[in-house]
């Protein structure tokens, strides 16, 4: 899982830079082409009677992988954490929800909670791709 998480975040900076409606659509398409198999495997692991336990395990592994990649001397710089939070909101959570799995909301809820409890200044929320996409005018919330 670590290898997939690492490659998932390798294009984070260019995918967040100058985020506009058109390039968000393009970026999400590329992100899903590259990572969809990971998200579908994640959903397949939840096909068990202990969905909550498995979702927590996946979330803990995901967060541990992100920490291993981005922590320097046990800390993640504030700017990096902010970018990670935005990347999760714009790409990771919507991609989970786009699997259309019955367990996608459980996985997103669990990952969101684990994320918020694991990083400083990381109490975030999430929404689906369509809601985010429609929130763009030409630029996200008219601010970039």
XYZ file of N, CA and C in Angstrom:
432
model
N 0.821 -1.198 0.000
C 0.000 0.000 0.000
C 0.867 1.264 0.000
N 1.987 1.231 0.701
C 2.864 2.396 0.787
C 3.278 2.881 -0.595
N 3.686 1.983 -1.470
C 4.134 2.364 -2.805
C 3.025 3.083 -3.565
N 1.809 2.574 -3.496
C 0.700 3.205 -4.205
C 0.388 4.586 -3.623
N 0.426 4.711 -2.312
C 0.168 6.008 -1.680
C 1.244 7.007 -2.096
N 2.481 6.561 -2.137
C 3.578 7.444 -2.527
C 3.385 7.963 -3.943
N 3.031 7.093 -4.875
C 2.848 7.539 -6.257
C 1.592 8.399 -6.402
N 0.613 8.182 -5.547
C -0.618 8.964 -5.580
C -0.339 10.445 -5.314
N 0.604 10.713 -4.427
C 0.896 12.084 -4.014
C 2.047 12.728 -4.794
N 2.686 12.001 -5.695
C 3.871 12.545 -6.354
C 3.568 13.730 -7.270
N 2.352 13.830 -7.782
C 1.983 14.965 -8.641
C 1.141 16.000 -7.894
N 1.196 15.977 -6.576
C 0.344 16.834 -5.765
C 0.528 18.319 -6.101
N 1.743 18.808 -6.118
C 1.977 20.249 -6.321
C 1.408 20.748 -7.653
N 1.715 20.111 -8.775
C 1.138 20.627 -10.024
C -0.382 20.464 -10.105
N -0.926 19.472 -9.426
C -2.373 19.257 -9.459
C -3.125 20.289 -8.625
N -2.459 20.926 -7.683
C -3.090 21.952 -6.860
C -2.818 23.369 -7.373
N -1.782 23.508 -8.177
C -1.374 24.833 -8.645
C -2.376 25.374 -9.663
N -2.839 26.600 -9.432
C -3.738 27.268 -10.369
C -4.991 26.468 -10.674
N -5.562 25.877 -9.654
C -6.708 24.997 -9.823
C -7.919 25.752 -10.363
N -8.317 25.402 -11.569
C -9.483 25.978 -12.223
C -10.397 24.843 -12.648
N -11.604 25.188 -13.010
C -12.613 24.185 -13.345
C -12.111 23.210 -14.422
N -11.577 23.743 -15.499
C -11.148 22.891 -16.610
C -9.986 21.984 -16.216
N -8.967 22.544 -15.549
C -7.840 21.675 -15.217
C -8.166 20.749 -14.046
N -9.138 21.115 -13.212
C -9.568 20.178 -12.167
C -10.170 18.929 -12.808
N -10.985 19.135 -13.820
C -11.589 17.997 -14.524
C -10.501 17.126 -15.155
N -9.545 17.748 -15.811
C -8.441 17.027 -16.444
C -7.584 16.314 -15.405
N -7.259 17.023 -14.330
C -6.443 16.437 -13.263
C -7.136 15.237 -12.624
N -8.439 15.365 -12.371
C -9.165 14.266 -11.732
C -9.206 13.047 -12.650
N -9.392 13.288 -13.926
C -9.403 12.172 -14.867
C -8.060 11.443 -14.845
N -6.968 12.189 -14.890
C -5.630 11.588 -14.849
C -5.379 10.889 -13.510
N -5.810 11.525 -12.437
C -5.642 10.942 -11.103
C -6.366 9.603 -11.006
N -7.584 9.560 -11.504
C -8.365 8.322 -11.451
C -7.779 7.252 -12.363
N -7.312 7.629 -13.537
C -6.687 6.650 -14.429
C -5.478 6.007 -13.761
N -4.738 6.806 -13.058
C -3.525 6.328 -12.397
C -3.826 5.532 -11.118
N -4.885 5.907 -10.386
C -5.102 5.355 -9.043
C -6.396 4.580 -8.844
N -7.240 4.496 -9.845
C -8.534 3.848 -9.657
C -8.418 2.420 -9.130
N -7.449 1.681 -9.631
C -7.285 0.294 -9.184
C -7.069 0.242 -7.673
N -6.293 1.175 -7.156
C -6.057 1.257 -5.714
C -7.374 1.447 -4.959
N -8.204 2.366 -5.433
C -9.465 2.643 -4.747
C -10.443 1.477 -4.858
N -10.459 0.799 -5.991
C -11.334 -0.368 -6.118
C -10.841 -1.520 -5.241
N -9.530 -1.679 -5.117
C -8.991 -2.688 -4.196
C -9.366 -2.350 -2.752
N -9.314 -1.075 -2.432
C -9.714 -0.608 -1.106
C -11.167 -1.025 -0.828
N -12.036 -0.805 -1.800
C -13.458 -1.158 -1.633
C -13.646 -2.679 -1.552
N -12.853 -3.414 -2.316
C -12.943 -4.880 -2.266
C -12.595 -5.415 -0.880
N -11.641 -4.770 -0.224
C -11.255 -5.210 1.118
C -12.386 -5.025 2.125
N -13.327 -4.155 1.811
C -14.447 -3.892 2.725
C -15.592 -4.889 2.555
N -15.443 -5.813 1.644
C -16.477 -6.834 1.442
C -16.302 -7.931 2.479
N -16.656 -7.582 3.694
C -16.521 -8.464 4.835
C -17.561 -8.065 5.866
N -17.756 -8.908 6.846
C -18.702 -8.569 7.914
C -18.139 -7.527 8.866
N -16.829 -7.391 8.898
C -16.174 -6.442 9.808
C -15.710 -5.202 9.046
N -16.628 -4.596 8.324
C -16.320 -3.447 7.474
C -15.648 -2.314 8.245
N -16.179 -1.997 9.422
C -15.646 -0.879 10.200
C -14.207 -1.138 10.625
N -13.917 -2.362 11.015
C -12.562 -2.722 11.450
C -11.598 -2.624 10.268
N -12.015 -3.152 9.134
C -11.172 -3.112 7.940
C -10.980 -1.672 7.468
N -12.035 -0.867 7.481
C -11.931 0.536 7.080
C -10.944 1.281 7.982
N -10.981 1.004 9.260
C -10.047 1.645 10.202
C -8.612 1.204 9.916
N -8.431 -0.073 9.629
C -7.098 -0.592 9.312
C -6.553 0.067 8.033
N -7.386 0.149 7.006
C -6.974 0.789 5.758
C -6.622 2.251 6.017
N -7.453 2.943 6.779
C -7.212 4.358 7.086
C -5.909 4.541 7.846
N -5.676 3.711 8.837
C -4.429 3.802 9.608
C -3.217 3.545 8.719
N -3.316 2.559 7.823
C -2.208 2.260 6.914
C -1.964 3.414 5.952
N -3.026 4.001 5.437
C -2.925 5.128 4.518
C -2.232 6.306 5.201
N -2.701 6.654 6.388
C -2.127 7.780 7.137
C -0.663 7.495 7.494
N -0.362 6.278 7.899
C 1.024 5.919 8.219
C 1.919 6.071 6.995
N 1.411 5.693 5.830
C 2.191 5.835 4.600
C 2.439 7.306 4.289
N 1.422 8.140 4.441
C 1.583 9.576 4.184
C 2.605 10.162 5.160
N 2.506 9.773 6.422
C 3.482 10.266 7.410
C 4.897 9.852 7.020
N 5.071 8.611 6.615
C 6.403 8.120 6.252
C 6.965 8.912 5.069
N 6.114 9.276 4.147
C 6.549 9.999 2.957
C 6.888 11.459 3.263
N 6.068 12.123 4.077
C 6.158 13.580 4.207
C 6.747 14.080 5.517
N 6.847 13.249 6.524
C 7.404 13.736 7.794
C 8.912 13.898 7.711
N 9.368 14.969 8.279
C 10.801 15.231 8.440
C 11.039 15.450 9.925
N 11.816 14.594 10.532
C 12.099 14.648 11.976
C 10.809 14.640 12.795
N 9.862 13.814 12.374
C 8.637 13.626 13.130
C 7.570 14.684 12.934
N 7.803 15.614 12.001
C 6.831 16.689 11.773
C 6.616 16.912 10.278
N 5.449 17.429 9.966
C 5.153 17.831 8.596
C 5.012 19.350 8.612
N 5.711 20.030 7.712
C 5.647 21.489 7.651
C 4.222 21.944 7.381
N 3.878 23.107 7.893
C 2.526 23.646 7.767
C 2.042 23.752 6.328
N 2.881 24.255 5.431
C 2.502 24.386 4.010
C 2.247 23.013 3.398
N 3.089 22.064 3.717
C 2.918 20.705 3.193
C 1.621 20.110 3.722
N 1.332 20.306 5.009
C 0.094 19.779 5.586
C -1.121 20.407 4.923
N -1.056 21.700 4.666
C -2.158 22.373 3.996
C -2.371 21.773 2.597
N -1.283 21.560 1.858
C -1.384 20.962 0.525
C -1.941 19.535 0.605
N -1.494 18.789 1.589
C -2.012 17.420 1.770
C -3.512 17.449 2.040
N -3.936 18.363 2.891
C -5.365 18.477 3.197
C -6.172 18.800 1.942
N -5.702 19.780 1.168
C -6.395 20.139 -0.064
C -6.413 18.967 -1.045
N -5.299 18.263 -1.154
C -5.220 17.134 -2.075
C -6.216 16.044 -1.680
N -6.326 15.808 -0.402
C -7.305 14.823 0.080
C -8.723 15.263 -0.284
N -9.022 16.529 -0.056
C -10.367 17.051 -0.309
C -10.689 17.046 -1.807
N -9.763 17.487 -2.637
C -10.035 17.627 -4.068
C -9.907 16.331 -4.854
N -9.054 15.424 -4.397
C -8.788 14.239 -5.214
C -9.084 12.912 -4.521
N -8.532 12.690 -3.342
C -8.639 11.366 -2.729
C -10.073 11.038 -2.327
N -10.714 11.899 -1.557
C -12.089 11.604 -1.128
C -13.061 11.502 -2.305
N -13.021 12.451 -3.260
C -13.920 12.282 -4.402
C -13.657 10.988 -5.180
N -12.395 10.596 -5.306
C -12.078 9.354 -6.024
C -12.642 8.139 -5.286
N -12.583 8.163 -3.960
C -13.191 7.076 -3.179
C -14.686 7.023 -3.463
N -15.337 8.164 -3.392
C -16.784 8.214 -3.617
C -17.150 7.838 -5.056
N -16.274 8.127 -6.000
C -16.550 7.815 -7.402
C -16.460 6.323 -7.716
N -15.997 5.526 -6.771
C -16.017 4.078 -6.992
C -17.447 3.563 -7.032
N -18.382 4.359 -6.498
C -19.799 4.010 -6.456
C -20.060 2.747 -5.627
N -19.110 2.394 -4.785
C -19.272 1.247 -3.900
C -20.259 1.584 -2.791
N -20.985 0.577 -2.334
C -21.885 0.764 -1.194
C -21.112 1.160 0.059
N -19.820 0.835 0.083
C -18.994 1.101 1.256
C -18.125 2.347 1.109
N -18.290 3.087 0.024
C -17.443 4.255 -0.221
C -17.607 5.313 0.864
N -18.822 5.582 1.289
C -19.047 6.596 2.334
C -18.420 6.160 3.652
N -18.559 4.888 4.003
C -17.918 4.377 5.223
C -16.412 4.580 5.152
N -15.808 4.258 3.997
C -14.358 4.394 3.852
C -13.959 5.857 3.928
N -14.686 6.723 3.249
C -14.361 8.151 3.274
C -14.528 8.729 4.679
N -15.608 8.373 5.362
C -15.829 8.850 6.735
C -14.703 8.401 7.660
N -14.332 7.146 7.549
C -13.291 6.595 8.424
C -11.945 7.237 8.136
N -11.605 7.368 6.859
C -10.332 7.997 6.491
C -10.307 9.462 6.918
N -11.404 10.164 6.744
C -11.481 11.569 7.137
C -11.266 11.729 8.643
N -11.896 10.869 9.418
C -11.731 10.922 10.876
C -10.297 10.586 11.277
N -9.747 9.541 10.701
C -8.375 9.132 11.010
C -7.399 10.230 10.614
N -7.610 10.810 9.457
C -6.759 11.908 8.969
C -6.779 13.065 9.965
N -7.955 13.481 10.356
C -8.100 14.609 11.274
C -7.473 14.369 12.635
N -7.509 13.127 13.088
C -6.937 12.786 14.385
C -5.435 12.541 14.330
N -4.876 12.437 13.135
C -3.473 12.032 12.983
C -2.517 13.178 12.672
N -3.050 14.271 12.177
C -2.205 15.390 11.771
C -2.662 16.671 12.446
N -1.706 17.556 12.706
C -2.016 18.867 13.257
C -2.707 19.701 12.173
N -3.716 20.442 12.548
C -4.448 21.315 11.629
C -5.008 20.554 10.427
N -5.576 19.382 10.691
C -6.069 18.548 9.594
C -7.508 18.085 9.803
N -8.275 18.829 10.573
C -9.701 18.514 10.733
C -10.396 19.015 9.477
N -10.568 18.118 8.532
C -11.130 18.480 7.240
C -12.449 17.745 7.023
N -13.155 18.152 6.018
C -14.353 17.464 5.583
C -14.147 17.054 4.138
N -15.173 16.513 3.544
C -15.060 16.117 2.144
C -16.429 16.195 1.492
N -16.413 16.162 0.174
C -17.646 16.110 -0.606
C -17.347 15.329 -1.880
N -18.349 15.156 -2.689
C -18.169 14.382 -3.910
C -17.628 15.271 -5.040
N -17.188 14.625 -6.089
C -16.580 15.315 -7.227
C -17.541 16.326 -7.858
N -18.775 15.925 -8.096
C -19.725 16.816 -8.767
C -19.949 18.104 -7.987
N -20.057 18.006 -6.671
C -20.245 19.187 -5.842
C -19.025 20.101 -5.931
N -17.839 19.521 -5.866
C -16.619 20.324 -6.002
C -16.539 20.959 -7.385
N -16.780 20.176 -8.390
C -16.692 20.671 -9.764
C -17.643 21.843 -9.977
N -18.845 21.735 -9.468
C -19.830 22.797 -9.628
C -19.501 24.027 -8.777
N -18.656 23.874 -7.765
C -18.287 25.004 -6.918
C -17.308 25.951 -7.614
N -16.669 25.477 -8.683
C -15.782 26.329 -9.456
C -16.612 27.303 -10.276
N -16.162 28.503 -10.367
C -16.666 29.425 -11.390
C -15.658 29.224 -12.502
N -14.750 30.143 -12.693
C -13.596 29.869 -13.537
C -12.469 29.391 -12.643
N -12.474 29.882 -11.404
C -11.462 29.524 -10.437
C -12.179 28.995 -9.206
N -11.526 28.183 -8.412
C -12.155 27.582 -7.242
C -12.626 28.679 -6.292
N -13.879 28.698 -6.011
C -14.489 29.673 -5.117
C -14.114 31.101 -5.477
N -13.643 31.316 -6.704
C -13.286 32.642 -7.184
C -12.047 33.241 -6.535
N -11.170 32.397 -5.927
C -10.045 32.980 -5.192
C -8.677 32.717 -5.795
N -8.504 31.804 -6.727
C -7.169 31.554 -7.276
C -7.013 32.235 -8.606
